[in-house]
Amino acid sequence: MEIKILDMIQNLHTTVGDHFFIGITKLGDAGIIWIFLTILLLILPKMRKYGLAMLVGLCIDVIVCNGLLKNLVARTRPCDVNTAIQLLISHPTDYSFPSGHTAASFTAVAALYFSGDKKIWKAAIVLGILIAFSRMYLYVHYPTDILGGALIGIFSGFVGAKIVCYIMKKRKMKQII
């Protein structure tokens, strides 16, 4: 069933779409766009809380997604199952489930949202959804890899935000005493 969904997505390919989604997926390679945003927010004093939430969330995500689940599940990628599809990007070397690109994207979005950001998370979710879809468009992830990555990302971002909010609340209490 999932291969059928991916095969239907292959009917959407155009030259412009191919270039667009290759570029979009590259933004998610190694979480680079989210790492860059985290650093930027950490530099800006008024935005530091959001940067810290993203940093903690992304660390949790790397451990859970790339360190544990990918190796435990060890799911073969769709491009290894249906070798008739010519990849537009380099063949990924790790396992398919969950999507690391998606997990990092949704970690960033959730960390921003749950730590109280009012604006940035809205742009981040659009980019996160595009990155997630690009992984199916490029035939390197199944839809359930994307769903799993999104759920892990939301969890990681939520936990990251809650840890940072808890620590900041404790620090303020110590300053009062």
GROMACS .gro file of N, CA, C and O in nm, residues 2-3 6 25 29-30 65-66 70-71 73-85 87 89-102 131-132 134-136 138-146:
model
  208
    2GLU      N    1   0.188   0.127   0.085
    2GLU     CA    2   0.272   0.247   0.093
    2GLU      C    3   0.351   0.271  -0.036
    2GLU      O    4   0.369   0.386  -0.076
    3ILE      N    5   0.395   0.164  -0.099
    3ILE     CA    6   0.465   0.177  -0.227
    3ILE      C    7   0.371   0.238  -0.330
    3ILE      O    8   0.413   0.322  -0.411
    6LEU      N    9   0.366   0.608  -0.277
    6LEU     CA   10   0.489   0.667  -0.329
    6LEU      C   11   0.489   0.669  -0.482
    6LEU      O   12   0.535   0.767  -0.543
   25THR      N   13   1.498   1.922   0.050
   25THR     CA   14   1.551   1.810   0.129
   25THR      C   15   1.693   1.838   0.177
   25THR      O   16   1.731   1.798   0.287
   29ASP      N   17   1.918   1.807   0.544
   29ASP     CA   18   2.033   1.717   0.559
   29ASP      C   19   2.108   1.748   0.688
   29ASP      O   20   2.146   1.862   0.712
   30ALA      N   21   2.124   1.646   0.771
   30ALA     CA   22   2.193   1.657   0.901
   30ALA      C   23   2.128   1.764   0.990
   30ALA      O   24   2.191   1.815   1.082
   65CYS      N   25   1.577   0.902   1.763
   65CYS     CA   26   1.555   0.868   1.622
   65CYS      C   27   1.675   0.796   1.560
   65CYS      O   28   1.665   0.681   1.516
   66ASN      N   29   1.787   0.864   1.557
   66ASN     CA   30   1.904   0.810   1.487
   66ASN      C   31   1.983   0.709   1.570
   66ASN      O   32   2.037   0.614   1.516
   70LYS      N   33   1.611   0.393   1.448
   70LYS     CA   34   1.653   0.351   1.314
   70LYS      C   35   1.723   0.215   1.318
   70LYS      O   36   1.698   0.129   1.235
   71ASN      N   37   1.808   0.196   1.417
   71ASN     CA   38   1.882   0.071   1.429
   71ASN      C   39   1.798  -0.044   1.484
   71ASN      O   40   1.819  -0.160   1.447
   73VAL      N   41   1.457  -0.078   1.443
   73VAL     CA   42   1.358  -0.115   1.342
   73VAL      C   43   1.426  -0.168   1.216
   73VAL      O   44   1.381  -0.265   1.156
   74ALA      N   45   1.535  -0.103   1.176
   74ALA     CA   46   1.616  -0.145   1.059
   74ALA      C   47   1.531  -0.167   0.934
   74ALA      O   48   1.544  -0.268   0.865
   75ARG      N   49   1.445  -0.072   0.904
   75ARG     CA   50   1.355  -0.082   0.789
   75ARG      C   51   1.426  -0.049   0.659
   75ARG      O   52   1.495   0.053   0.648
   76THR      N   53   1.406  -0.132   0.560
   76THR     CA   54   1.462  -0.110   0.427
   76THR      C   55   1.392   0.008   0.361
   76THR      O   56   1.271   0.024   0.374
   77ARG      N   57   1.467   0.087   0.289
   77ARG     CA   58   1.410   0.203   0.221
   77ARG      C   59   1.329   0.162   0.097
   77ARG      O   60   1.359   0.061   0.035
   78PRO      N   61   1.230   0.244   0.061
   78PRO     CA   62   1.150   0.211  -0.057
   78PRO      C   63   1.232   0.202  -0.186
   78PRO      O   64   1.203   0.121  -0.274
   79CYS      N   65   1.337   0.283  -0.195
   79CYS     CA   66   1.421   0.281  -0.315
   79CYS      C   67   1.501   0.152  -0.326
   79CYS      O   68   1.549   0.117  -0.435
   80ASP      N   69   1.513   0.078  -0.216
   80ASP     CA   70   1.578  -0.053  -0.218
   80ASP      C   71   1.478  -0.164  -0.253
   80ASP      O   72   1.518  -0.271  -0.296
   81VAL      N   73   1.351  -0.138  -0.230
   81VAL     CA   74   1.245  -0.234  -0.262
   81VAL      C   75   1.206  -0.221  -0.409
   81VAL      O   76   1.196  -0.320  -0.480
   82ASN      N   77   1.185  -0.098  -0.454
   82ASN     CA   78   1.150  -0.071  -0.594
   82ASN      C   79   1.270  -0.003  -0.660
   82ASN      O   80   1.282   0.119  -0.660
   83THR      N   81   1.358  -0.083  -0.714
   83THR     CA   82   1.482  -0.030  -0.772
   83THR      C   83   1.461   0.030  -0.911
   83THR      O   84   1.556   0.082  -0.969
   84ALA      N   85   1.339   0.025  -0.962
   84ALA     CA   86   1.310   0.084  -1.093
   84ALA      C   87   1.310   0.237  -1.087
   84ALA      O   88   1.325   0.303  -1.189
   85ILE      N   89   1.294   0.292  -0.966
   85ILE     CA   90   1.293   0.438  -0.949
   85ILE      C   91   1.437   0.488  -0.943
   85ILE      O   92   1.517   0.441  -0.862
   87LEU      N   93   1.687   0.750  -0.831
   87LEU     CA   94   1.694   0.853  -0.728
   87LEU      C   95   1.753   0.983  -0.784
   87LEU      O   96   1.846   0.980  -0.865
   89ILE      N   97   1.870   1.207  -0.566
   89ILE     CA   98   1.969   1.243  -0.463
   89ILE      C   99   2.055   1.120  -0.436
   89ILE      O  100   2.023   1.010  -0.482
   90SER      N  101   2.161   1.138  -0.360
   90SER     CA  102   2.244   1.024  -0.322
   90SER      C  103   2.164   0.927  -0.237
   90SER      O  104   2.081   0.968  -0.156
   91HIS      N  105   2.192   0.801  -0.254
   91HIS     CA  106   2.121   0.698  -0.178
   91HIS      C  107   2.158   0.710  -0.031
   91HIS      O  108   2.275   0.705   0.005
   92PRO      N  109   2.057   0.728   0.057
   92PRO     CA  110   2.087   0.737   0.201
   92PRO      C  111   2.150   0.607   0.251
   92PRO      O  112   2.116   0.499   0.203
   93THR      N  113   2.239   0.619   0.347
   93THR     CA  114   2.312   0.501   0.394
   93THR      C  115   2.253   0.440   0.521
   93THR      O  116   2.292   0.331   0.559
   94ASP      N  117   2.160   0.510   0.585
   94ASP     CA  118   2.101   0.456   0.707
   94ASP      C  119   1.964   0.395   0.676
   94ASP      O  120   1.922   0.389   0.562
   95TYR      N  121   1.897   0.348   0.781
   95TYR     CA  122   1.767   0.285   0.765
   95TYR      C  123   1.656   0.387   0.743
   95TYR      O  124   1.674   0.506   0.765
   96SER      N  125   1.539   0.337   0.706
   96SER     CA  126   1.428   0.420   0.664
   96SER      C  127   1.341   0.474   0.779
   96SER      O  128   1.297   0.588   0.774
   97PHE      N  129   1.313   0.390   0.880
   97PHE     CA  130   1.220   0.432   0.985
   97PHE      C  131   1.293   0.468   1.112
   97PHE      O  132   1.375   0.390   1.159
   98PRO      N  133   1.259   0.583   1.167
   98PRO     CA  134   1.174   0.692   1.121
   98PRO      C  135   1.254   0.789   1.035
   98PRO      O  136   1.377   0.783   1.032
   99SER      N  137   1.185   0.879   0.969
   99SER     CA  138   1.253   0.980   0.888
   99SER      C  139   1.324   1.080   0.979
   99SER      O  140   1.259   1.152   1.055
  100GLY      N  141   1.455   1.084   0.970
  100GLY     CA  142   1.533   1.179   1.050
  100GLY      C  143   1.510   1.323   1.010
  100GLY      O  144   1.505   1.412   1.095
  101HIS      N  145   1.494   1.346   0.878
  101HIS     CA  146   1.465   1.481   0.830
  101HIS      C  147   1.334   1.532   0.892
  101HIS      O  148   1.326   1.645   0.939
  102THR      N  149   1.233   1.445   0.890
  102THR     CA  150   1.102   1.483   0.943
  102THR      C  151   1.109   1.500   1.094
  102THR      O  152   1.053   1.596   1.149
  131ILE      N  153   0.980   1.962   0.389
  131ILE     CA  154   1.093   1.869   0.403
  131ILE      C  155   1.040   1.726   0.414
  131ILE      O  156   1.092   1.635   0.348
  132ALA      N  157   0.938   1.706   0.496
  132ALA     CA  158   0.880   1.573   0.512
  132ALA      C  159   0.828   1.519   0.378
  132ALA      O  160   0.857   1.405   0.340
  134SER      N  161   0.917   1.607   0.082
  134SER     CA  162   1.030   1.588  -0.011
  134SER      C  163   1.090   1.448   0.001
  134SER      O  164   1.137   1.391  -0.097
  135ARG      N  165   1.087   1.393   0.121
  135ARG     CA  166   1.145   1.260   0.142
  135ARG      C  167   1.064   1.150   0.072
  135ARG      O  168   1.120   1.052   0.024
  136MET      N  169   0.934   1.171   0.060
  136MET     CA  170   0.850   1.077  -0.016
  136MET      C  171   0.862   1.105  -0.166
  136MET      O  172   0.870   1.013  -0.246
  138LEU      N  173   1.110   1.214  -0.319
  138LEU     CA  174   1.241   1.164  -0.364
  138LEU      C  175   1.256   1.013  -0.345
  138LEU      O  176   1.363   0.957  -0.373
  139TYR      N  177   1.151   0.948  -0.297
  139TYR     CA  178   1.142   0.802  -0.288
  139TYR      C  179   1.240   0.738  -0.189
  139TYR      O  180   1.286   0.627  -0.208
  140VAL      N  181   1.269   0.809  -0.082
  140VAL     CA  182   1.362   0.754   0.017
  140VAL      C  183   1.294   0.721   0.150
  140VAL      O  184   1.358   0.665   0.240
  141HIS      N  185   1.165   0.755   0.164
  141HIS     CA  186   1.089   0.724   0.285
  141HIS      C  187   0.946   0.686   0.252
  141HIS      O  188   0.885   0.741   0.162
  142TYR      N  189   0.896   0.592   0.331
  142TYR     CA  190   0.755   0.553   0.325
  142TYR      C  191   0.671   0.657   0.402
  142TYR      O  192   0.725   0.726   0.490
  143PRO      N  193   0.542   0.664   0.374
  143PRO     CA  194   0.456   0.755   0.452
  143PRO      C  195   0.460   0.728   0.602
  143PRO      O  196   0.459   0.822   0.682
  144THR      N  197   0.469   0.601   0.644
  144THR     CA  198   0.476   0.574   0.788
  144THR      C  199   0.610   0.616   0.849
  144THR      O  200   0.617   0.644   0.968
  145ASP      N  201   0.715   0.623   0.768
  145ASP     CA  202   0.843   0.678   0.816
  145ASP      C  203   0.825   0.826   0.850
  145ASP      O  204   0.879   0.875   0.950
  146ILE      N  205   0.749   0.894   0.764
  146ILE     CA  206   0.722   1.037   0.783
  146ILE      C  207   0.635   1.056   0.908
  146ILE      O  208   0.664   1.142   0.992
   0.00000   0.00000   0.00000
